[in-house]
Every structure is written in structure tokens, then in C-alpha cells.
Short mmCIF file of the C-alpha atoms (twelve columns), coordinates in Angstrom:
data_MODEL
# 
_entry.id   MODEL 
# 
loop_
_atom_site.group_PDB 
_atom_site.id 
_atom_site.type_symbol 
_atom_site.label_atom_id 
_atom_site.label_alt_id 
_atom_site.label_comp_id 
_atom_site.label_asym_id 
_atom_site.label_seq_id 
_atom_site.Cartn_x 
_atom_site.Cartn_y 
_atom_site.Cartn_z 
_atom_site.pdbx_PDB_model_num 
ATOM 1   C CA . UNK A 1   0.007   -0.120 0.297  1 
ATOM 2   C CA . UNK A 2   1.766   3.249  -1.082 1 
ATOM 3   C CA . UNK A 3   -0.229  4.903  1.531  1 
ATOM 4   C CA . UNK A 4   1.299   2.479  4.181  1 
ATOM 5   C CA . UNK A 5   4.528   2.992  2.852  1 
ATOM 6   C CA . UNK A 6   4.240   6.850  2.676  1 
ATOM 7   C CA . UNK A 7   2.879   6.735  6.506  1 
ATOM 8   C CA . UNK A 8   6.269   4.912  7.789  1 
ATOM 9   C CA . UNK A 9   9.204   6.569  5.707  1 
ATOM 10  C CA . UNK A 10  7.527   9.602  7.224  1 
ATOM 11  C CA . UNK A 11  7.474   8.637  10.739 1 
ATOM 12  C CA . UNK A 12  11.271  7.087  10.486 1 
ATOM 13  C CA . UNK A 13  11.562  10.587 9.041  1 
ATOM 14  C CA . UNK A 14  10.160  12.578 11.997 1 
ATOM 15  C CA . UNK A 15  12.272  10.312 13.929 1 
ATOM 16  C CA . UNK A 16  15.468  11.447 12.979 1 
ATOM 17  C CA . UNK A 17  14.165  14.632 12.751 1 
ATOM 18  C CA . UNK A 18  13.536  15.188 16.682 1 
ATOM 19  C CA . UNK A 19  16.592  12.345 17.739 1 
ATOM 20  C CA . UNK A 20  18.758  14.607 15.497 1 
ATOM 21  C CA . UNK A 21  17.655  17.732 16.797 1 
ATOM 22  C CA . UNK A 22  19.155  17.439 19.779 1 
ATOM 23  C CA . UNK A 23  16.107  15.971 21.071 1 
ATOM 24  C CA . UNK A 24  17.020  12.653 22.779 1 
ATOM 25  C CA . UNK A 25  17.598  13.611 25.601 1 
ATOM 26  C CA . UNK A 26  13.329  13.405 26.228 1 
ATOM 27  C CA . UNK A 27  13.487  10.332 25.396 1 
ATOM 28  C CA . UNK A 28  14.310  8.813  28.942 1 
ATOM 29  C CA . UNK A 29  10.824  9.525  29.432 1 
ATOM 30  C CA . UNK A 30  8.596   7.302  27.031 1 
ATOM 31  C CA . UNK A 31  5.488   9.509  26.932 1 
ATOM 32  C CA . UNK A 32  7.387   11.031 24.690 1 
ATOM 33  C CA . UNK A 33  7.027   8.790  21.948 1 
ATOM 34  C CA . UNK A 34  3.632   7.581  22.218 1 
ATOM 35  C CA . UNK A 35  3.315   11.851 22.278 1 
ATOM 36  C CA . UNK A 36  5.237   11.668 18.939 1 
ATOM 37  C CA . UNK A 37  3.786   8.669  17.233 1 
ATOM 38  C CA . UNK A 38  0.481   9.519  17.969 1 
ATOM 39  C CA . UNK A 39  0.774   13.343 16.969 1 
ATOM 40  C CA . UNK A 40  1.348   11.857 13.381 1 
ATOM 41  C CA . UNK A 41  -1.401  9.231  13.660 1 
ATOM 42  C CA . UNK A 42  -3.359  12.425 14.632 1 
ATOM 43  C CA . UNK A 43  -2.228  14.126 11.683 1 
ATOM 44  C CA . UNK A 44  -3.494  11.576 9.627  1 
ATOM 45  C CA . UNK A 45  -6.547  11.477 11.015 1 
ATOM 46  C CA . UNK A 46  -7.563  14.638 10.255 1 
ATOM 47  C CA . UNK A 47  -6.247  14.691 6.546  1 
ATOM 48  C CA . UNK A 48  -9.623  12.108 6.251  1 
ATOM 49  C CA . UNK A 49  -11.557 14.292 7.683  1 
ATOM 50  C CA . UNK A 50  -11.060 16.388 4.864  1 
ATOM 51  C CA . UNK A 51  -11.126 14.889 2.274  1 
ATOM 52  C CA . UNK A 52  -14.646 13.247 4.127  1 
ATOM 53  C CA . UNK A 53  -16.131 16.613 3.791  1 
ATOM 54  C CA . UNK A 54  -14.710 17.259 0.255  1 
ATOM 55  C CA . UNK A 55  -11.801 20.510 1.805  1 
ATOM 56  C CA . UNK A 56  -9.320  17.805 -0.043 1 
ATOM 57  C CA . UNK A 57  -9.156  15.083 -2.247 1 
ATOM 58  C CA . UNK A 58  -6.629  11.720 -3.198 1 
ATOM 59  C CA . UNK A 59  -4.799  11.530 0.274  1 
ATOM 60  C CA . UNK A 60  -6.715  8.764  1.703  1 
ATOM 61  C CA . UNK A 61  -9.394  7.823  -0.301 1 
ATOM 62  C CA . UNK A 62  -8.335  4.028  -1.388 1 
ATOM 63  C CA . UNK A 63  -7.127  3.192  2.380  1 
ATOM 64  C CA . UNK A 64  -10.412 5.187  3.994  1 
ATOM 65  C CA . UNK A 65  -12.472 2.872  1.209  1 
ATOM 66  C CA . UNK A 66  -10.616 -0.488 1.889  1 
ATOM 67  C CA . UNK A 67  -9.463  -0.436 4.879  1 
ATOM 68  C CA . UNK A 68  -12.007 0.718  7.299  1 
ATOM 69  C CA . UNK A 69  -15.482 2.179  5.198  1 
ATOM 70  C CA . UNK A 70  -16.234 2.877  9.300  1 
ATOM 71  C CA . UNK A 71  -14.057 5.733  9.047  1 
ATOM 72  C CA . UNK A 72  -16.926 7.319  6.203  1 
ATOM 73  C CA . UNK A 73  -19.643 7.751  8.630  1 
ATOM 74  C CA . UNK A 74  -20.124 11.298 10.154 1 
ATOM 75  C CA . UNK A 75  -19.210 10.007 13.532 1 
ATOM 76  C CA . UNK A 76  -15.626 9.099  12.208 1 
ATOM 77  C CA . UNK A 77  -15.782 12.439 10.463 1 
ATOM 78  C CA . UNK A 78  -16.299 13.827 14.022 1 
ATOM 79  C CA . UNK A 79  -13.423 11.480 15.969 1 
ATOM 80  C CA . UNK A 80  -10.750 12.594 13.064 1 
ATOM 81  C CA . UNK A 81  -11.277 16.310 13.040 1 
ATOM 82  C CA . UNK A 82  -11.353 15.716 17.082 1 
ATOM 83  C CA . UNK A 83  -8.029  13.319 16.980 1 
ATOM 84  C CA . UNK A 84  -6.733  16.067 14.522 1 
ATOM 85  C CA . UNK A 85  -6.851  18.894 15.908 1 
ATOM 86  C CA . UNK A 86  -7.423  18.347 19.512 1 
ATOM 87  C CA . UNK A 87  -6.030  15.470 20.870 1 
ATOM 88  C CA . UNK A 88  -2.997  17.299 17.763 1 
ATOM 89  C CA . UNK A 89  -2.474  20.158 20.331 1 
ATOM 90  C CA . UNK A 90  -2.038  18.276 23.468 1 
ATOM 91  C CA . UNK A 91  0.661   16.485 22.321 1 
ATOM 92  C CA . UNK A 92  2.348   19.405 21.048 1 
ATOM 93  C CA . UNK A 93  1.421   21.304 24.644 1 
ATOM 94  C CA . UNK A 94  2.572   18.370 26.731 1 
ATOM 95  C CA . UNK A 95  6.136   17.798 24.279 1 
ATOM 96  C CA . UNK A 96  6.257   21.380 24.766 1 
ATOM 97  C CA . UNK A 97  6.168   21.040 29.167 1 
ATOM 98  C CA . UNK A 98  8.470   17.742 28.813 1 
ATOM 99  C CA . UNK A 99  11.078  20.348 27.148 1 
ATOM 100 C CA . UNK A 100 10.705  23.719 29.678 1 
ATOM 101 C CA . UNK A 101 11.159  19.872 31.637 1 
ATOM 102 C CA . UNK A 102 7.519   20.951 33.749 1 
ATOM 103 C CA . UNK A 103 4.609   18.978 34.773 1 
ATOM 104 C CA . UNK A 104 1.753   18.405 31.889 1 
ATOM 105 C CA . UNK A 105 0.289   15.222 34.068 1 
ATOM 106 C CA . UNK A 106 -3.039  17.375 34.286 1 
ATOM 107 C CA . UNK A 107 -2.818  18.054 30.363 1 
ATOM 108 C CA . UNK A 108 -2.260  14.619 30.440 1 
ATOM 109 C CA . UNK A 109 -5.601  13.289 32.493 1 
ATOM 110 C CA . UNK A 110 -7.910  15.261 30.138 1 
ATOM 111 C CA . UNK A 111 -6.193  13.336 27.284 1 
ATOM 112 C CA . UNK A 112 -6.369  10.194 28.219 1 
ATOM 113 C CA . UNK A 113 -9.998  10.284 28.955 1 
ATOM 114 C CA . UNK A 114 -10.648 11.495 25.788 1 
ATOM 115 C CA . UNK A 115 -9.165  9.019  24.320 1 
ATOM 116 C CA . UNK A 116 -10.534 6.270  25.955 1 
ATOM 117 C CA . UNK A 117 -14.059 7.276  25.602 1 
ATOM 118 C CA . UNK A 118 -13.214 7.290  22.065 1 
ATOM 119 C CA . UNK A 119 -11.537 4.340  21.088 1 
ATOM 120 C CA . UNK A 120 -14.063 2.469  23.378 1 
ATOM 121 C CA . UNK A 121 -17.287 3.774  21.119 1 
ATOM 122 C CA . UNK A 122 -15.531 3.536  18.617 1 
ATOM 123 C CA . UNK A 123 -14.427 -0.316 19.038 1 
ATOM 124 C CA . UNK A 124 -17.639 -1.451 20.519 1 
ATOM 125 C CA . UNK A 125 -19.296 0.645  17.539 1 
ATOM 126 C CA . UNK A 126 -17.821 -0.484 14.958 1 
ATOM 127 C CA . UNK A 127 -17.944 -4.317 16.496 1 
ATOM 128 C CA . UNK A 128 -22.061 -4.344 16.522 1 
ATOM 129 C CA . UNK A 129 -22.919 -1.041 14.235 1 
ATOM 130 C CA . UNK A 130 -23.949 -2.115 10.562 1 
ATOM 131 C CA . UNK A 131 -20.254 -1.558 9.756  1 
ATOM 132 C CA . UNK A 132 -19.481 -5.425 11.648 1 
ATOM 133 C CA . UNK A 133 -19.488 -7.342 8.539  1 
ATOM 134 C CA . UNK A 134 -16.780 -4.870 7.089  1 
ATOM 135 C CA . UNK A 135 -14.140 -4.891 8.899  1 
ATOM 136 C CA . UNK A 136 -11.260 -5.940 8.270  1 
ATOM 137 C CA . UNK A 137 -7.191  -6.152 9.031  1 
ATOM 138 C CA . UNK A 138 -6.769  -2.467 8.933  1 
ATOM 139 C CA . UNK A 139 -8.576  -3.061 12.342 1 
ATOM 140 C CA . UNK A 140 -5.981  -4.050 14.395 1 
ATOM 141 C CA . UNK A 141 -4.512  -0.442 14.201 1 
ATOM 142 C CA . UNK A 142 -6.982  0.464  16.662 1 
ATOM 143 C CA . UNK A 143 -4.727  -2.401 18.641 1 
ATOM 144 C CA . UNK A 144 -2.475  0.599  19.962 1 
ATOM 145 C CA . UNK A 145 -5.600  2.637  21.544 1 
ATOM 146 C CA . UNK A 146 -6.742  0.059  23.296 1 
ATOM 147 C CA . UNK A 147 -3.619  -1.024 25.644 1 
ATOM 148 C CA . UNK A 148 -1.252  1.969  25.263 1 
ATOM 149 C CA . UNK A 149 -3.730  4.408  26.987 1 
ATOM 150 C CA . UNK A 150 -3.585  1.795  29.638 1 
ATOM 151 C CA . UNK A 151 -0.354  2.107  30.140 1 
ATOM 152 C CA . UNK A 152 0.258   5.685  29.438 1 
ATOM 153 C CA . UNK A 153 -2.840  6.329  32.723 1 
ATOM 154 C CA . UNK A 154 -0.797  4.279  34.875 1 
ATOM 155 C CA . UNK A 155 2.099   5.657  34.716 1 
ATOM 156 C CA . UNK A 156 0.246   9.457  34.665 1 
ATOM 157 C CA . UNK A 157 -1.019  8.235  37.972 1 
ATOM 158 C CA . UNK A 158 2.070   7.842  38.952 1 
ATOM 159 C CA . UNK A 159 3.721   11.865 38.231 1 
ATOM 160 C CA . UNK A 160 3.434   14.137 41.687 1 
ATOM 161 C CA . UNK A 161 0.731   15.470 41.914 1 
ATOM 162 C CA . UNK A 162 0.800   19.530 42.789 1 
ATOM 163 C CA . UNK A 163 -0.187  19.823 46.402 1 
ATOM 164 C CA . UNK A 164 -0.904  24.003 47.576 1 
ATOM 165 C CA . UNK A 165 1.143   24.546 50.715 1 
ATOM 166 C CA . UNK A 166 -2.146  25.118 53.353 1 
ATOM 167 C CA . UNK A 167 -1.267  23.879 56.708 1 
ATOM 168 C CA . UNK A 168 -3.891  21.387 58.578 1 
ATOM 169 C CA . UNK A 169 -5.801  24.645 60.184 1 
ATOM 170 C CA . UNK A 170 -6.066  26.490 56.872 1 
ATOM 171 C CA . UNK A 171 -7.572  23.009 55.486 1 
ATOM 172 C CA . UNK A 172 -9.689  21.438 57.934 1 
ATOM 173 C CA . UNK A 173 -11.404 25.484 58.316 1 
ATOM 174 C CA . UNK A 174 -12.058 24.866 54.529 1 
ATOM 175 C CA . UNK A 175 -13.644 21.374 54.394 1 
ATOM 176 C CA . UNK A 176 -15.545 23.007 58.167 1 
ATOM 177 C CA . UNK A 177 -17.753 24.318 55.472 1 
ATOM 178 C CA . UNK A 178 -21.341 23.245 54.349 1 
ATOM 179 C CA . UNK A 179 -22.591 22.995 51.242 1 
ATOM 180 C CA . UNK A 180 -24.506 26.045 51.370 1 
ATOM 181 C CA . UNK A 181 -21.382 28.184 52.413 1 
ATOM 182 C CA . UNK A 182 -20.261 27.147 49.491 1 
ATOM 183 C CA . UNK A 183 -22.267 29.028 46.459 1 
ATOM 184 C CA . UNK A 184 -19.590 27.510 43.292 1 
ATOM 185 C CA . UNK A 185 -19.971 24.060 44.945 1 
ATOM 186 C CA . UNK A 186 -23.645 24.108 45.375 1 
ATOM 187 C CA . UNK A 187 -24.310 24.732 41.474 1 
ATOM 188 C CA . UNK A 188 -21.873 22.513 40.537 1 
ATOM 189 C CA . UNK A 189 -23.757 19.788 42.866 1 
ATOM 190 C CA . UNK A 190 -26.951 21.019 41.030 1 
ATOM 191 C CA . UNK A 191 -25.362 20.691 37.458 1 
ATOM 192 C CA . UNK A 192 -24.742 17.409 38.187 1 
ATOM 193 C CA . UNK A 193 -27.692 16.658 39.279 1 
ATOM 194 C CA . UNK A 194 -28.880 17.611 35.733 1 
ATOM 195 C CA . UNK A 195 -26.750 15.822 34.225 1 
ATOM 196 C CA . UNK A 196 -27.787 12.364 36.372 1 
ATOM 197 C CA . UNK A 197 -30.918 13.076 35.167 1 
ATOM 198 C CA . UNK A 198 -30.057 13.573 31.719 1 
ATOM 199 C CA . UNK A 199 -27.889 10.960 31.050 1 
ATOM 200 C CA . UNK A 200 -30.484 8.407  32.578 1 
ATOM 201 C CA . UNK A 201 -33.738 9.740  30.390 1 
ATOM 202 C CA . UNK A 202 -30.993 8.925  27.343 1 
ATOM 203 C CA . UNK A 203 -30.094 5.675  28.978 1 
ATOM 204 C CA . UNK A 204 -33.669 4.350  28.946 1 
ATOM 205 C CA . UNK A 205 -34.279 5.915  25.265 1 
ATOM 206 C CA . UNK A 206 -31.968 3.861  23.460 1 
ATOM 207 C CA . UNK A 207 -33.263 1.342  25.322 1 
ATOM 208 C CA . UNK A 208 -36.893 1.261  24.135 1 
ATOM 209 C CA . UNK A 209 -38.360 2.387  27.090 1 
ATOM 210 C CA . UNK A 210 -41.959 2.153  26.433 1 
ATOM 211 C CA . UNK A 211 -43.034 5.832  28.054 1 
ATOM 212 C CA . UNK A 212 -44.467 8.745  25.003 1 
ATOM 213 C CA . UNK A 213 -41.980 11.155 26.688 1 
ATOM 214 C CA . UNK A 214 -38.630 8.323  25.904 1 
ATOM 215 C CA . UNK A 215 -41.172 7.636  22.737 1 
ATOM 216 C CA . UNK A 216 -41.942 11.327 21.343 1 
ATOM 217 C CA . UNK A 217 -37.834 12.146 22.169 1 
ATOM 218 C CA . UNK A 218 -35.694 9.792  19.721 1 
ATOM 219 C CA . UNK A 219 -37.828 10.990 16.666 1 
ATOM 220 C CA . UNK A 220 -38.910 14.402 17.880 1 
ATOM 221 C CA . UNK A 221 -35.747 15.397 19.216 1 
ATOM 222 C CA . UNK A 222 -32.775 13.307 19.311 1 
ATOM 223 C CA . UNK A 223 -33.433 10.847 15.732 1 
ATOM 224 C CA . UNK A 224 -29.384 10.507 15.847 1 
ATOM 225 C CA . UNK A 225 -30.137 8.023  18.539 1 
ATOM 226 C CA . UNK A 226 -32.219 5.214  16.640 1 
ATOM 227 C CA . UNK A 227 -28.492 4.959  13.665 1 
ATOM 228 C CA . UNK A 228 -28.357 1.621  12.799 1 
ATOM 229 C CA . UNK A 229 -24.193 2.408  13.055 1 
ATOM 230 C CA . UNK A 230 -24.307 2.220  17.131 1 
ATOM 231 C CA . UNK A 231 -21.842 4.564  17.390 1 
ATOM 232 C CA . UNK A 232 -24.865 6.934  19.361 1 
ATOM 233 C CA . UNK A 233 -26.338 3.884  21.349 1 
ATOM 234 C CA . UNK A 234 -22.918 2.517  22.280 1 
ATOM 235 C CA . UNK A 235 -22.532 6.117  23.808 1 
ATOM 236 C CA . UNK A 236 -25.720 6.229  25.404 1 
ATOM 237 C CA . UNK A 237 -25.698 2.876  27.831 1 
ATOM 238 C CA . UNK A 238 -21.389 4.019  28.756 1 
ATOM 239 C CA . UNK A 239 -23.669 6.770  29.558 1 
ATOM 240 C CA . UNK A 240 -25.528 5.226  31.585 1 
ATOM 241 C CA . UNK A 241 -23.548 1.984  33.088 1 
ATOM 242 C CA . UNK A 242 -20.461 4.252  33.965 1 
ATOM 243 C CA . UNK A 243 -20.966 8.128  33.975 1 
ATOM 244 C CA . UNK A 244 -24.072 7.838  36.163 1 
ATOM 245 C CA . UNK A 245 -22.741 6.190  38.585 1 
ATOM 246 C CA . UNK A 246 -19.653 8.649  38.300 1 
ATOM 247 C CA . UNK A 247 -21.270 11.485 37.973 1 
ATOM 248 C CA . UNK A 248 -23.747 9.780  41.184 1 
ATOM 249 C CA . UNK A 249 -19.451 9.331  43.601 1 
ATOM 250 C CA . UNK A 250 -18.803 13.432 42.147 1 
ATOM 251 C CA . UNK A 251 -21.751 15.021 43.871 1 
ATOM 252 C CA . UNK A 252 -20.463 12.987 47.615 1 
ATOM 253 C CA . UNK A 253 -17.259 13.841 46.553 1 
ATOM 254 C CA . UNK A 254 -18.888 17.449 47.113 1 
ATOM 255 C CA . UNK A 255 -20.707 17.733 49.656 1 
ATOM 256 C CA . UNK A 256 -18.202 15.179 51.633 1 
ATOM 257 C CA . UNK A 257 -14.597 17.048 52.157 1 
ATOM 258 C CA . UNK A 258 -10.832 14.334 52.332 1 
ATOM 259 C CA . UNK A 259 -12.340 13.347 48.897 1 
ATOM 260 C CA . UNK A 260 -8.320  12.748 47.301 1 
ATOM 261 C CA . UNK A 261 -9.691  11.400 44.626 1 
ATOM 262 C CA . UNK A 262 -11.601 13.685 42.562 1 
ATOM 263 C CA . UNK A 263 -9.223  16.820 41.354 1 
ATOM 264 C CA . UNK A 264 -7.404  14.088 39.175 1 
ATOM 265 C CA . UNK A 265 -10.755 11.957 38.051 1 
ATOM 266 C CA . UNK A 266 -12.312 15.038 37.022 1 
ATOM 267 C CA . UNK A 267 -9.918  16.216 34.978 1 
ATOM 268 C CA . UNK A 268 -9.881  11.959 32.983 1 
ATOM 269 C CA . UNK A 269 -13.760 12.993 33.359 1 
ATOM 270 C CA . UNK A 270 -14.335 16.386 31.671 1 
ATOM 271 C CA . UNK A 271 -11.454 14.856 28.720 1 
ATOM 272 C CA . UNK A 272 -14.152 11.332 28.130 1 
ATOM 273 C CA . UNK A 273 -17.058 13.806 28.603 1 
ATOM 274 C CA . UNK A 274 -15.725 16.925 26.181 1 
ATOM 275 C CA . UNK A 275 -14.155 14.437 23.452 1 
ATOM 276 C CA . UNK A 276 -18.207 12.041 23.376 1 
ATOM 277 C CA . UNK A 277 -20.107 15.019 23.322 1 
ATOM 278 C CA . UNK A 278 -18.162 17.106 19.995 1 
ATOM 279 C CA . UNK A 279 -18.110 13.869 18.929 1 
ATOM 280 C CA . UNK A 280 -22.890 13.020 19.148 1 
ATOM 281 C CA . UNK A 281 -22.995 16.121 18.534 1 
ATOM 282 C CA . UNK A 282 -21.025 16.457 15.471 1 
ATOM 283 C CA . UNK A 283 -22.319 13.579 13.742 1 
ATOM 284 C CA . UNK A 284 -26.176 14.238 15.251 1 
ATOM 285 C CA . UNK A 285 -25.986 17.938 12.203 1 
ATOM 286 C CA . UNK A 286 -23.586 16.056 9.688  1 
ATOM 287 C CA . UNK A 287 -25.061 15.870 5.990  1 
ATOM 288 C CA . UNK A 288 -23.385 12.356 5.807  1 
ATOM 289 C CA . UNK A 289 -25.913 11.153 8.602  1 
ATOM 290 C CA . UNK A 290 -28.761 10.258 6.890  1 
ATOM 291 C CA . UNK A 291 -31.518 12.450 6.582  1 
ATOM 292 C CA . UNK A 292 -33.802 10.281 8.852  1 
ATOM 293 C CA . UNK A 293 -31.548 10.359 11.348 1 
ATOM 294 C CA . UNK A 294 -30.504 13.988 11.699 1 
ATOM 295 C CA . UNK A 295 -31.697 16.262 14.631 1 
ATOM 296 C CA . UNK A 296 -34.915 18.417 13.012 1 
ATOM 297 C CA . UNK A 297 -34.648 22.041 12.484 1 
ATOM 298 C CA . UNK A 298 -36.804 23.031 15.101 1 
ATOM 299 C CA . UNK A 299 -35.486 21.030 17.211 1 
ATOM 300 C CA . UNK A 300 -32.012 21.960 16.682 1 
ATOM 301 C CA . UNK A 301 -31.695 25.339 19.083 1 
ATOM 302 C CA . UNK A 302 -32.362 23.363 21.947 1 
ATOM 303 C CA . UNK A 303 -30.731 19.923 21.005 1 
ATOM 304 C CA . UNK A 304 -27.239 22.276 20.965 1 
ATOM 305 C CA . UNK A 305 -27.843 23.786 24.257 1 
ATOM 306 C CA . UNK A 306 -28.309 20.689 26.241 1 
ATOM 307 C CA . UNK A 307 -25.502 18.602 25.057 1 
ATOM 308 C CA . UNK A 308 -22.953 21.922 24.985 1 
ATOM 309 C CA . UNK A 309 -24.495 22.302 29.072 1 
ATOM 310 C CA . UNK A 310 -23.666 19.122 29.772 1 
ATOM 311 C CA . UNK A 311 -20.483 18.620 27.680 1 
ATOM 312 C CA . UNK A 312 -19.710 21.950 29.955 1 
ATOM 313 C CA . UNK A 313 -20.574 21.002 33.099 1 
ATOM 314 C CA . UNK A 314 -17.221 18.774 33.858 1 
ATOM 315 C CA . UNK A 315 -15.262 21.143 32.144 1 
ATOM 316 C CA . UNK A 316 -16.027 23.445 35.655 1 
ATOM 317 C CA . UNK A 317 -15.995 21.108 38.069 1 
ATOM 318 C CA . UNK A 318 -12.221 20.622 36.950 1 
ATOM 319 C CA . UNK A 319 -11.400 23.764 37.194 1 
ATOM 320 C CA . UNK A 320 -13.352 23.702 40.606 1 
ATOM 321 C CA . UNK A 321 -10.702 20.945 41.565 1 
ATOM 322 C CA . UNK A 322 -7.762  22.350 39.301 1 
ATOM 323 C CA . UNK A 323 -8.212  25.995 41.512 1 
ATOM 324 C CA . UNK A 324 -9.156  26.111 44.310 1 
ATOM 325 C CA . UNK A 325 -8.807  21.516 45.802 1 
ATOM 326 C CA . UNK A 326 -8.450  22.143 48.936 1 
ATOM 327 C CA . UNK A 327 -11.699 20.850 49.835 1 
ATOM 328 C CA . UNK A 328 -10.658 17.260 48.612 1 
ATOM 329 C CA . UNK A 329 -7.202  17.516 50.569 1 
ATOM 330 C CA . UNK A 330 -6.684  14.484 53.287 1 
ATOM 331 C CA . UNK A 331 -7.521  16.452 56.798 1 
ATOM 332 C CA . UNK A 332 -3.516  15.092 57.146 1 
ATOM 333 C CA . UNK A 333 -1.247  15.644 54.762 1 
ATOM 334 C CA . UNK A 334 1.767   12.711 54.771 1 
ATOM 335 C CA . UNK A 335 3.903   15.986 54.424 1 
ATOM 336 C CA . UNK A 336 1.933   17.584 57.578 1 
ATOM 337 C CA . UNK A 337 2.838   14.089 59.482 1 
ATOM 338 C CA . UNK A 338 6.402   13.899 58.059 1 
ATOM 339 C CA . UNK A 339 7.075   17.458 59.224 1 
ATOM 340 C CA . UNK A 340 5.795   16.564 62.916 1 
ATOM 341 C CA . UNK A 341 8.023   13.473 63.052 1 
ATOM 342 C CA . UNK A 342 10.443  15.545 62.302 1 
ATOM 343 C CA . UNK A 343 9.975   18.252 65.394 1 
# 
């Protein structure tokens, strides 16, 4: 395949350039190699999406048609756009942070959630959707996207977390405040409750709940949920069985102090929902989606507002945890305990 050969040669040239340009020292962090390779794949994905939307031609048509025809779906085009723009930007930002010896842990966790959500929906949709009979050997090219995030996520969580320098008294004072004394957290709890309700409702919709409200919603508001490509159904089921319990845990963490796991996992959660909502929203409106499954024009604004707000909630939660993590710190951090032992 000429395209595959050109990709391998270009990748080899890219590695050689990086190494001889003086970046060889960065190979001490194996994630550097991962980000370089994945950034190259992101550029290929952006090329695929641009060609499928008619902006360019003659680059990836043969590969997509013969190797991975499911990339020609609206969902395939949307995940290629996300990978070629957002993931590519994250790779460059993380490589830059490495070069400046700065922490890229937060960016990495956001990327991790985004990548895992993207590959889960994509692979499951391919396996059970209408393109399941078109799966070929090229499908194995997605295998690294299943294995590498597991290894990369482990390394990212092992990196030291930035902890504010606070005394035990300051932490205790912040954690004594009730929810009504923390208006931002109160608003977040309400947002997460609304998200949980909407998540449960859409889960019931794709599970063919016989209620009139579910029937009306799937035919008049989000007919894309009926698309036989199965990506939207898989997405809603992941929301129902995984995102909904996590939303409940987030509400619990905003009520009970000392849940130190939330700042990290809120970043993973924010990346996952941002990617999922971009792909779902874009696919619902994309011309490549068959007309019966496209969002009706008379409900465009309500559909856009609902889904944008759904994507915004986790981003606000992650920002709250990043900028003011005191409420989630352990009451007696190990650093303080160590300091008392030395006194």
C-alpha cells in the first residue's frame, strides 16, 4: 500500500529529525515517544476528515474505502476532527512541557479520558453496528489505542501531583464549610444532578423504554439515537452504566470533604465528556448522517443548548478542582505528618 509505505517513511524521518535536533534526551520519558507517534496519527486523521468533507482530495480515499469504511460515517469524521485538532494540540502542549521540564500531568489526564472514550465508542460501534461485516485487518491498527492508554494512564497517575502549601488548620477550616456556604459547589451539585437525570433519561430512550416521553424524544428531538451505525446507542449506554455512577460519586465528593481522588478523575471525566459530546453533537447534525436520523431543524437550538451544557458541566468541575483543591485534600496530609515527626 503506497499510503502505508509513505506513512512509515514519514514517521521514520520525523523520529530522525527529533533525535538529531537534540531531543534525544526526552526519550528518558517513554511518553514522549507515544505523543510523537500519536501526533503523527492525528495529522493523518485530520487529513481523513478534511478529505471526507470535500476540502481536499486524493490522499486517503483508497485507505478509507478499502481499509476502514466506517471512518466515512459522520461519527468517524467527527472523531478524526477531534483527534486531528484537539488531541494534536494536546500532544504539542505536552511535548513542549517536557522540553521545558514542566509538569504535563493535568493535560495528560484530560487527554487520557478523551482518548479512552473515543476508542471505546468507536470500536464497540464498529463491532455491533451496520459496519460489523466490513471489518478487515486494518481494524487491528486500533489495537495500540486500547493497550497504550492503559500503560500511559498508569504512568500519568504515578507522576507527582501539585499540592498547595497549606497548614492543617487552613485545610480543616475550608472543609468545615457546609454546602450552602460554598455557592459554587452548590451550583455544581445542581448541574451534576441535572446531568445525572438527563443521562438516565437518554439511557432509557436507547433501551426502548415504552414511555411516551421516550418515544417522543427519540423521534422528534434526537433521532440520531436510532441510527443503525450504533455509535450513539453505545455512547448513551456508556453514559448510563459508567458516567451516571461517576456523577453520583462526584456529588458525594462535593458534599463530603477529603475525597482526594476527585481532582485527578475530574480531569479524566472532563476529557471523556468533551470528546463524546463533540462527536455526538457533530454527528447528529452532519450531512453524512442519513436524513431520517438528523436532528430536526425546529429543535436545533434546544438540542445544541442541552448538549453543550451537558459537556460544560464536567469542565466546570475540573476547573473547580484545579483552582481550589483544598476541600478535597486529606485532613492530615502525609507531608504534614512527616514534618511533625521531625519536630
